Structure formats: C-alpha cells, structure tokens
XYZ file of C-alpha atoms in Angstrom:
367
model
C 66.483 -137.622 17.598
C 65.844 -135.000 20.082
C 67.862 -132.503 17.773
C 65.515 -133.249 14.600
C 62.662 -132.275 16.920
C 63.963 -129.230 18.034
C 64.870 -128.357 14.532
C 61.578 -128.777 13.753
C 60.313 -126.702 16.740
C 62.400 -123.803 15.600
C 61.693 -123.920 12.312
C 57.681 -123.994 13.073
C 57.931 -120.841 15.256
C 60.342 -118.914 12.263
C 57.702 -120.036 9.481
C 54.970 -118.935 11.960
C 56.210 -115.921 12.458
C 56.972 -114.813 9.025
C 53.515 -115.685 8.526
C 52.033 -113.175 10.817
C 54.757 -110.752 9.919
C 53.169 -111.357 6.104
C 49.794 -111.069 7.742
C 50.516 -108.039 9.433
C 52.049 -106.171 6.781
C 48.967 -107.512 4.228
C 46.435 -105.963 6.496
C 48.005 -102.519 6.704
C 48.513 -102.839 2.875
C 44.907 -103.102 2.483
C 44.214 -100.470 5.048
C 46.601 -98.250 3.066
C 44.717 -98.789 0.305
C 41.325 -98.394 0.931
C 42.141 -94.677 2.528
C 44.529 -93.467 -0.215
C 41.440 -94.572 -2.805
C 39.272 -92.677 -0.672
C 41.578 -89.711 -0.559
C 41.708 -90.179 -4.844
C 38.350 -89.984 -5.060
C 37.776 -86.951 -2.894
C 40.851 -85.482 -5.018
C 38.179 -86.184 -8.150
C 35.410 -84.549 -6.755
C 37.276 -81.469 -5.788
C 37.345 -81.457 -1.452
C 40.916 -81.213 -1.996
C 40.815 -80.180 1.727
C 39.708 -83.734 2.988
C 41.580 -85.451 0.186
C 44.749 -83.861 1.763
C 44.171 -84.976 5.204
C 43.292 -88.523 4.022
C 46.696 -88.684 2.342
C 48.635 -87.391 5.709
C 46.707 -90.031 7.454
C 48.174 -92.784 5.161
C 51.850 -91.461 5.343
C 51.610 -91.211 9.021
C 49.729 -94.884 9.806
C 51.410 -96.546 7.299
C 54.389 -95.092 6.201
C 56.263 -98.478 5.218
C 53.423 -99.883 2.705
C 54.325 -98.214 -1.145
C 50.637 -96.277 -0.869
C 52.689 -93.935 1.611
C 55.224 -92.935 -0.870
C 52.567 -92.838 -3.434
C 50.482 -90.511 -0.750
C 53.566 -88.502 -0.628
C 53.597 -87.509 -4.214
C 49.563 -86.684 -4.502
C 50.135 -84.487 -1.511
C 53.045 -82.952 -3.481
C 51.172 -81.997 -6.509
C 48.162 -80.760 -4.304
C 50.421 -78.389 -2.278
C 51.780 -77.190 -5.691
C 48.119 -75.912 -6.325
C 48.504 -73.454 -3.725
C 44.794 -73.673 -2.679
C 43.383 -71.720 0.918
C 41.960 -75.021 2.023
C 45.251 -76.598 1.767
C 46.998 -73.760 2.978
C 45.449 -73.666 6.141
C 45.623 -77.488 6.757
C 49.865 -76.616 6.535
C 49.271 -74.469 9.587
C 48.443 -74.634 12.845
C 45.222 -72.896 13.682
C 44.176 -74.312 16.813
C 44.071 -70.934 18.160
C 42.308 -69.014 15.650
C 38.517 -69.699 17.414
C 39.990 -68.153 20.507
C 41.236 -65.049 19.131
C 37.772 -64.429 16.811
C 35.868 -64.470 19.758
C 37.913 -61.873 21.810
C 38.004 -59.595 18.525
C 34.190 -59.880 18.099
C 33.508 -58.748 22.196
C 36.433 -56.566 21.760
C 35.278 -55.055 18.809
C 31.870 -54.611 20.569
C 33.567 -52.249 23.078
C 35.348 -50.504 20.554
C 31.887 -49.338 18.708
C 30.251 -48.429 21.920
C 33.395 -46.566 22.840
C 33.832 -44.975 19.311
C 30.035 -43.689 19.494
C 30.235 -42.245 22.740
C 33.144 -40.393 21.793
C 31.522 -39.146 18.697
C 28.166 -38.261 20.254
C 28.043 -35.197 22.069
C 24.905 -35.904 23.498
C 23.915 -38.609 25.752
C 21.972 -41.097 23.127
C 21.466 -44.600 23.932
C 20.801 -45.059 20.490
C 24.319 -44.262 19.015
C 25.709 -46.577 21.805
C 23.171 -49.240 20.133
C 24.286 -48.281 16.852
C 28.160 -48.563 17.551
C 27.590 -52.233 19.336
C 25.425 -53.393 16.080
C 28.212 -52.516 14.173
C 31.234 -53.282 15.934
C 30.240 -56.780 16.919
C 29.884 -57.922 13.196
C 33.019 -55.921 12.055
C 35.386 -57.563 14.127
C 33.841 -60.770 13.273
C 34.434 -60.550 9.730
C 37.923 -58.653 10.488
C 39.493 -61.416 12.928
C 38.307 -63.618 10.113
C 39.504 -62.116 7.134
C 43.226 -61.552 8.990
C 43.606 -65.073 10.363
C 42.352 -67.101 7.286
C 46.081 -68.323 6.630
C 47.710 -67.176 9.489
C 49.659 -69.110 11.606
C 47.674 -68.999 15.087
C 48.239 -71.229 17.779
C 46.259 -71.489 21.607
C 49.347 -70.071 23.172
C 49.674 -67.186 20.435
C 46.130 -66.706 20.765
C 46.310 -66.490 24.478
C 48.859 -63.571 24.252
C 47.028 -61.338 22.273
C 43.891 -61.923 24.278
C 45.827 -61.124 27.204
C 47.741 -57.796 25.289
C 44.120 -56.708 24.221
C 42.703 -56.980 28.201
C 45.689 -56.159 30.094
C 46.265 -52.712 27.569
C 43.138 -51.721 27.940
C 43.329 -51.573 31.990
C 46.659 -49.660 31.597
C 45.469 -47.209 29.507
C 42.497 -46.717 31.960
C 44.940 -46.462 34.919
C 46.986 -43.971 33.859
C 44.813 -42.094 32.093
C 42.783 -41.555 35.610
C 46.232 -40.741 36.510
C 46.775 -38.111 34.672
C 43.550 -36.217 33.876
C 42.533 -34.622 36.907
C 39.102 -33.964 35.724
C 38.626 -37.624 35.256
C 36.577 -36.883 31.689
C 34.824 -39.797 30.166
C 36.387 -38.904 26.694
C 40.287 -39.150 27.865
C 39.316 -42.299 29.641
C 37.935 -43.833 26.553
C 40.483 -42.922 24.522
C 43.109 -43.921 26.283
C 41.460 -47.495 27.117
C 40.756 -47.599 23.169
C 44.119 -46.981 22.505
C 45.725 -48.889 25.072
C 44.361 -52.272 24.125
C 44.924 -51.450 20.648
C 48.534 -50.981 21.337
C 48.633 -54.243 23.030
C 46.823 -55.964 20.457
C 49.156 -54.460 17.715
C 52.285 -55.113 19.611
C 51.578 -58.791 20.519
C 50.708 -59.543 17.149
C 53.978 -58.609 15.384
C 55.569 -60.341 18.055
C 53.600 -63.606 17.888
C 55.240 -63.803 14.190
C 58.826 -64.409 16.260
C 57.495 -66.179 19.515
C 55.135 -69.364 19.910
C 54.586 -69.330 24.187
C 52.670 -72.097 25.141
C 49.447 -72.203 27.203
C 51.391 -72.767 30.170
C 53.584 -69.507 30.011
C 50.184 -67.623 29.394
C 48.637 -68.970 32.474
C 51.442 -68.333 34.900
C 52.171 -65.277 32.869
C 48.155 -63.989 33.285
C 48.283 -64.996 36.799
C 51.572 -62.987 37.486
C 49.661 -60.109 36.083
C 46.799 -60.356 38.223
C 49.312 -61.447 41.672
C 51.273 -58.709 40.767
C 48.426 -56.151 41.212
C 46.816 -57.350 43.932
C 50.151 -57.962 46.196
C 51.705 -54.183 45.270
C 47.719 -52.926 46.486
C 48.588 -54.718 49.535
C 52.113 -53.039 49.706
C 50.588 -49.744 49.256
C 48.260 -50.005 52.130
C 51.126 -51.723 54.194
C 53.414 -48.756 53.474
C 50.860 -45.951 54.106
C 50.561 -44.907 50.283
C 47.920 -41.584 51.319
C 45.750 -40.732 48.238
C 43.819 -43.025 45.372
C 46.165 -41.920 42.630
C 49.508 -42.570 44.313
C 47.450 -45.975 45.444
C 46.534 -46.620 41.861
C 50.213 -45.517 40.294
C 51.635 -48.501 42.705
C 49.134 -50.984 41.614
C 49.617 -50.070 37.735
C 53.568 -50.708 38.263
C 53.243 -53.501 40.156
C 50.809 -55.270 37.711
C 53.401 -55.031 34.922
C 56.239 -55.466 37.423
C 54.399 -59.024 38.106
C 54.186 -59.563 34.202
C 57.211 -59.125 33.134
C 58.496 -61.033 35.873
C 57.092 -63.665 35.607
C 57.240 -63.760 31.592
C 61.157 -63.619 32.054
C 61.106 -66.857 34.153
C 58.556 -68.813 32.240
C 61.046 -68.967 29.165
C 63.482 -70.339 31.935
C 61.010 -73.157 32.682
C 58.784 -75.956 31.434
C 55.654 -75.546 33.122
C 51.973 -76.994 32.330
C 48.507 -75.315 32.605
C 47.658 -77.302 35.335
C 50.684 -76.456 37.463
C 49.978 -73.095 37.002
C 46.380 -72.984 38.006
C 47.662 -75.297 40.932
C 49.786 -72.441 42.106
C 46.972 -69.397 41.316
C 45.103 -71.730 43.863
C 47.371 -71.827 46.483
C 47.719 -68.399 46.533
C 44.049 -68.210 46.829
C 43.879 -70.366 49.691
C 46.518 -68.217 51.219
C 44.803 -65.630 50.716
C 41.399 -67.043 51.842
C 42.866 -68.467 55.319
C 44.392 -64.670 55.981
C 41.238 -63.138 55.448
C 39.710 -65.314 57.791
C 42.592 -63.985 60.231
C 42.044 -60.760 59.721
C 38.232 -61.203 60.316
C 38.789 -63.457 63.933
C 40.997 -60.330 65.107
C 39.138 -57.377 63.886
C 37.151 -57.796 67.239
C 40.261 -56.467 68.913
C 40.330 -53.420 66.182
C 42.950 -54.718 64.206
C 44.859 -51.413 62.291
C 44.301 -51.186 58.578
C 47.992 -51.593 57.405
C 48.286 -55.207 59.808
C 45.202 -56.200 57.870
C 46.729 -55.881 54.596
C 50.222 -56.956 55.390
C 48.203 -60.427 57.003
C 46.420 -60.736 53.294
C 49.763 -60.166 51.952
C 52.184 -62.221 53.879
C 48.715 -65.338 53.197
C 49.013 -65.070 49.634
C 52.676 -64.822 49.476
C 53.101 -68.068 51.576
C 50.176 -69.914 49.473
C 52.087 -69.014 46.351
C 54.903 -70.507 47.904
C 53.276 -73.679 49.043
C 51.859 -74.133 45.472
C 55.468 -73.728 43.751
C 56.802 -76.273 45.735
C 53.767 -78.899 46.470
C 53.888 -78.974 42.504
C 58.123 -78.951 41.558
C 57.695 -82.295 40.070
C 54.945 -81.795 37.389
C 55.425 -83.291 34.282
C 56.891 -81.013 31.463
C 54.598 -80.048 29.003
C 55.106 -82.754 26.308
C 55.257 -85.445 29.033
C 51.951 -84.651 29.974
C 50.271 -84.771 26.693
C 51.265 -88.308 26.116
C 51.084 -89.193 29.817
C 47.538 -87.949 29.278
C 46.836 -89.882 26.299
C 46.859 -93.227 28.165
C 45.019 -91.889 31.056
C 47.522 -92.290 33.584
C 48.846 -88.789 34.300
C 50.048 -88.260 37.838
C 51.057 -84.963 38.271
C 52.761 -85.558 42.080
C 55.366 -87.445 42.600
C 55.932 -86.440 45.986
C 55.449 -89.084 49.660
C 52.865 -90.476 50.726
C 51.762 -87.672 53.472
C 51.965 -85.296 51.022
C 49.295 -83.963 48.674
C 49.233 -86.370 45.481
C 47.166 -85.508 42.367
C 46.621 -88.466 39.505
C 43.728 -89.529 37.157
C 41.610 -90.833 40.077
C 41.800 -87.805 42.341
C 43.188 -85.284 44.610
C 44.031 -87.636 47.521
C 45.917 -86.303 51.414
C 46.366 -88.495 53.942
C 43.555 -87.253 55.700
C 41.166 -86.561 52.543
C 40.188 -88.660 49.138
C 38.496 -86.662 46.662
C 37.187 -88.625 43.438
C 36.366 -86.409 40.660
C-alpha cells in the first residue's frame, strides 16, 4: 500500500514539474514573440537601427524558443543591407563621446594656436576668429572620422592621453632648445607634438584595445613619473631650469613607458589604480607636512625634496600592496552587477573596501 502511495507521490511531483517546465517555456515563447513582432514592425517602418537591436535582444533572452532562430535570419538579411545605422550597432562605440569632446577643446587650441602663428600682430580678434572656427571643425571632424569606427573607452582614453601628454613634450623640449624662448617655436612645437601623439595612437588603437584600467595606471605613471624625477633633480643638485626641465621631460616618459610595459603584464581595475594614485598622494601629503614641522630648524632644500620623494614613493607602495587582491577586471563588472563588490580581501585590522564603505578598525566611513 505504502508503495502505491509513493508512486503516486512521485508521479505528482514529475507531472508537476513538467507542467511548470511547459509553463516556463510558454511564457518565454510569448515573450519571444511579442519583441520579435515588435522588431518586424520597426523593420516595416524603416528604424532598421531599433529593429536590429530588438532582434539581438530576442536571440540573447531567449535563444531556445524558434523566434530566436527566426531573429537570427532577419538580422542576417538586415546586416546584408550594409546600412550606417546597423553598422555602427556591430561595433563598439562606447568610447566615441569621449574622444569628440577632447577633439572639439583640442581643436579649440589648435585655431587659437594656428591664428597666433599667422598673425603678426597682436589681435585678439584673430585669436577669436581661430577659436570660432576650430571648436566647430573638430566637432564635425571627430564626427565624420568615428561614424563607423571601432572606438572603445580604453581606445578613447589613449588618444586623449597621446593628444595631452604630446602636447607637453613638445612644449618641454621646445623651451629646451630655443634659447630665445619665442612664442612661435613654442606653438609649433606644442601643435605638432600633440598632433604626433594623436596620429600615432590612432594607428595603433587599430592593433591594441587597453582597457580603462591600463589608461589610469598608465596616466598616473605619467604624471608620478614627472613629479618623482623633479624631486630627483632637486635631490641631486640638477643647477639650471633647463637641465631641471630635461630630467623631468625623461622621467615623465620614463614613468610611461614603464608603467605601460607592466600593465600588459597585469589585470588591474580603475579603481585599484586610483586607489594607488591616492596613496601616493597621501604619501606625499604626510611628507609635506614633515617638511613644514622641520623647516623651523632651516631644513636644506635637497632634504626637503628627497622627504617629498621618499613620502610618495612609500604611499605608492602602501597602495600596491593594501590593494594586491582586487578583483580582475571582468570579476568586477559582474561582482558589480549584484551590488556586492568587495574590493579587499585582506584581515580584519586591515583597510577593507566593499559596497557599504571604506571601513579600518579604527574608522567606518558610509558613502
């Protein structure tokens, strides 16, 4: 008797769960078809743009109901067209925005620099002149030469960076090498240094994808770079602002390459990087304050420099290490997506960083 009943039992569940298995799979039919209807009609009245995303959405939400595979072959025969708003929905482009904007201000700068080269006379009005036009031109440029170019953040970031960091270097050592310090060479050369970066970085985007992590270690490498070979010049008695300035221009790129070399060698996440800038800065910050307690006792120039050196050095250091267990990249992201990211995983009395706060065992910040 007992085995009738638990035959019974067991066949109950199985038909119950075929049921809702049926159930299930009904529901997402209907879900499937509602949005590939909606992507048909769009495809009817011609926003082939939004008809193509609505058929990606079916194929990825419901890629075992038969509207997926009949998704698949719409999106065929759209892709076939060969139209620019389907182009650019086949490419990533979530960089694009980023790099407009820098060509538009950059592009500014290039029309006031162009018109003070090309006015002999000091006129604010052909400075005026240049910025009305070079503002709109690189607008519409940067737009006309990314409409179906591949353009990610990271890509974007680079070129940004090329355009910024060129222009500085061309500055540098033109002031380096004109000794009357002319404002024509030094426009020029910061014209033609950004350019150059600009140029270069964009070929080589074509090969390389870096991600926003690499560009923010690789932008802060750049910037530690410069400031720690300053501090080194000062420390070893560098006489004279262009020998000064020659040690800072090396070191800068010294610090960039660098650090570009190692962050192919590594995963590493925007946040850990901007964890580490910080430390530095704090570093940095608590030497100053040093230097400032023992300048009563007339502290020498060089010991004040090596103290803001040896600070940031060490808080550099201390960020590196505090934050060796951050999540890779990808990890992140998804860790991210259900809100429970915690980027330390290190004991208790150390400093711990997760989706409620910065917490120390002395401190609990809530942000």
């Amino acid at each position: 008797m007992i085995y009738k009943r638990i035959g019974a039992a067991l066949i109950a569940i199985l038909v119950c769960a075929l049921f809702c298995q049926s159930s299930v799979a009904s529901a997402e039919s209907s879900e499937a078809a509602q949005l590939y209807e909606t992507a048909f009609r769009l495809i009817i009245e011609g926003d082939y743009g939004e008809a193509y995303d609505r058929l990606n959405e079916v194929i990825d939400k419901y890629p075992d109901t038969v509207y997926a595979r009949f998704a698949e072959d719409r999106r065929h025969r759209l892709e076939q067209l060969n139209l620019p708003s389907i182009r650019r929905r086949k490419i990533d482009q979530s960089g694009r925005i980023g790099t407009v904007v820098f060509s538009t201000l950059y592009s500014t700068w290039l029309g006031i620099g162009t018109a003070r080269l090309a006015d002999e006379t000091d006129n604010a009005k052909s400075v005026a002149t240049g910025m009305m036009i070079g503002a709109p031109a690189g607008l519409l440029t940067s737009l006309v030469a990314t409409r179906n170019a591949k353009l990610t953040r990271g890509q974007s970031a680079l070129i940004n960076f090329s355009g910024a960091w060129g222009t500085w270097q061309g500055l540098g050592w033109a002031i380096l090498i004109d000794e009357d310090d002319g404002e024509k060479p030094l426009i020029s050369s910061a014209m033609i240094g950004g350019l150059s970066g600009i140029l270069a970085t964009s070929i080589l985007t074509r090969k390389i994808d870096p991600s926003l992590g690499d560009m923010a270690i690789i932008n802060y490498g750049a910037l530690w770079g410069t400031w720690l070979s300053l501090c080194a010049g000062q420390v070893a008695g560098v006489e004279g602002g262009d020998e000064l300035l020659a040690w800072t221009l090396i070191g800068g790129n010294i610090g960039t390459i660098a650090v570009a070399s190692l962050s192919s060698e590594i995963d590493i996440t925007p946040a850990r990087a901007h964890w580490i800038n910080l430390g530095g800065i704090i570093g940095t910050t608590v030497a100053s304050g040093v230097v400032m307690i023992m300048a009563e006792s007339d502290i020498s120039e060089n010991a004040a420099f090596a103290t803001l050196m040896v600070g940031g050095i060490a808080g550099l250091i201390v960020g590196v290490s505090s934050t060796r267990h951050v999540s890779p990249p990808e990890v992140s992201e998804r860790l991210s997506r259900r809100n429970d990211l915690a980027l330390w995983d290190s004991p208790p009395h150390q400093l711990q960083l997760n989706s409620d706060g910065v917490q120390v065992n002395f401190l609990n910040v809530q942000f």
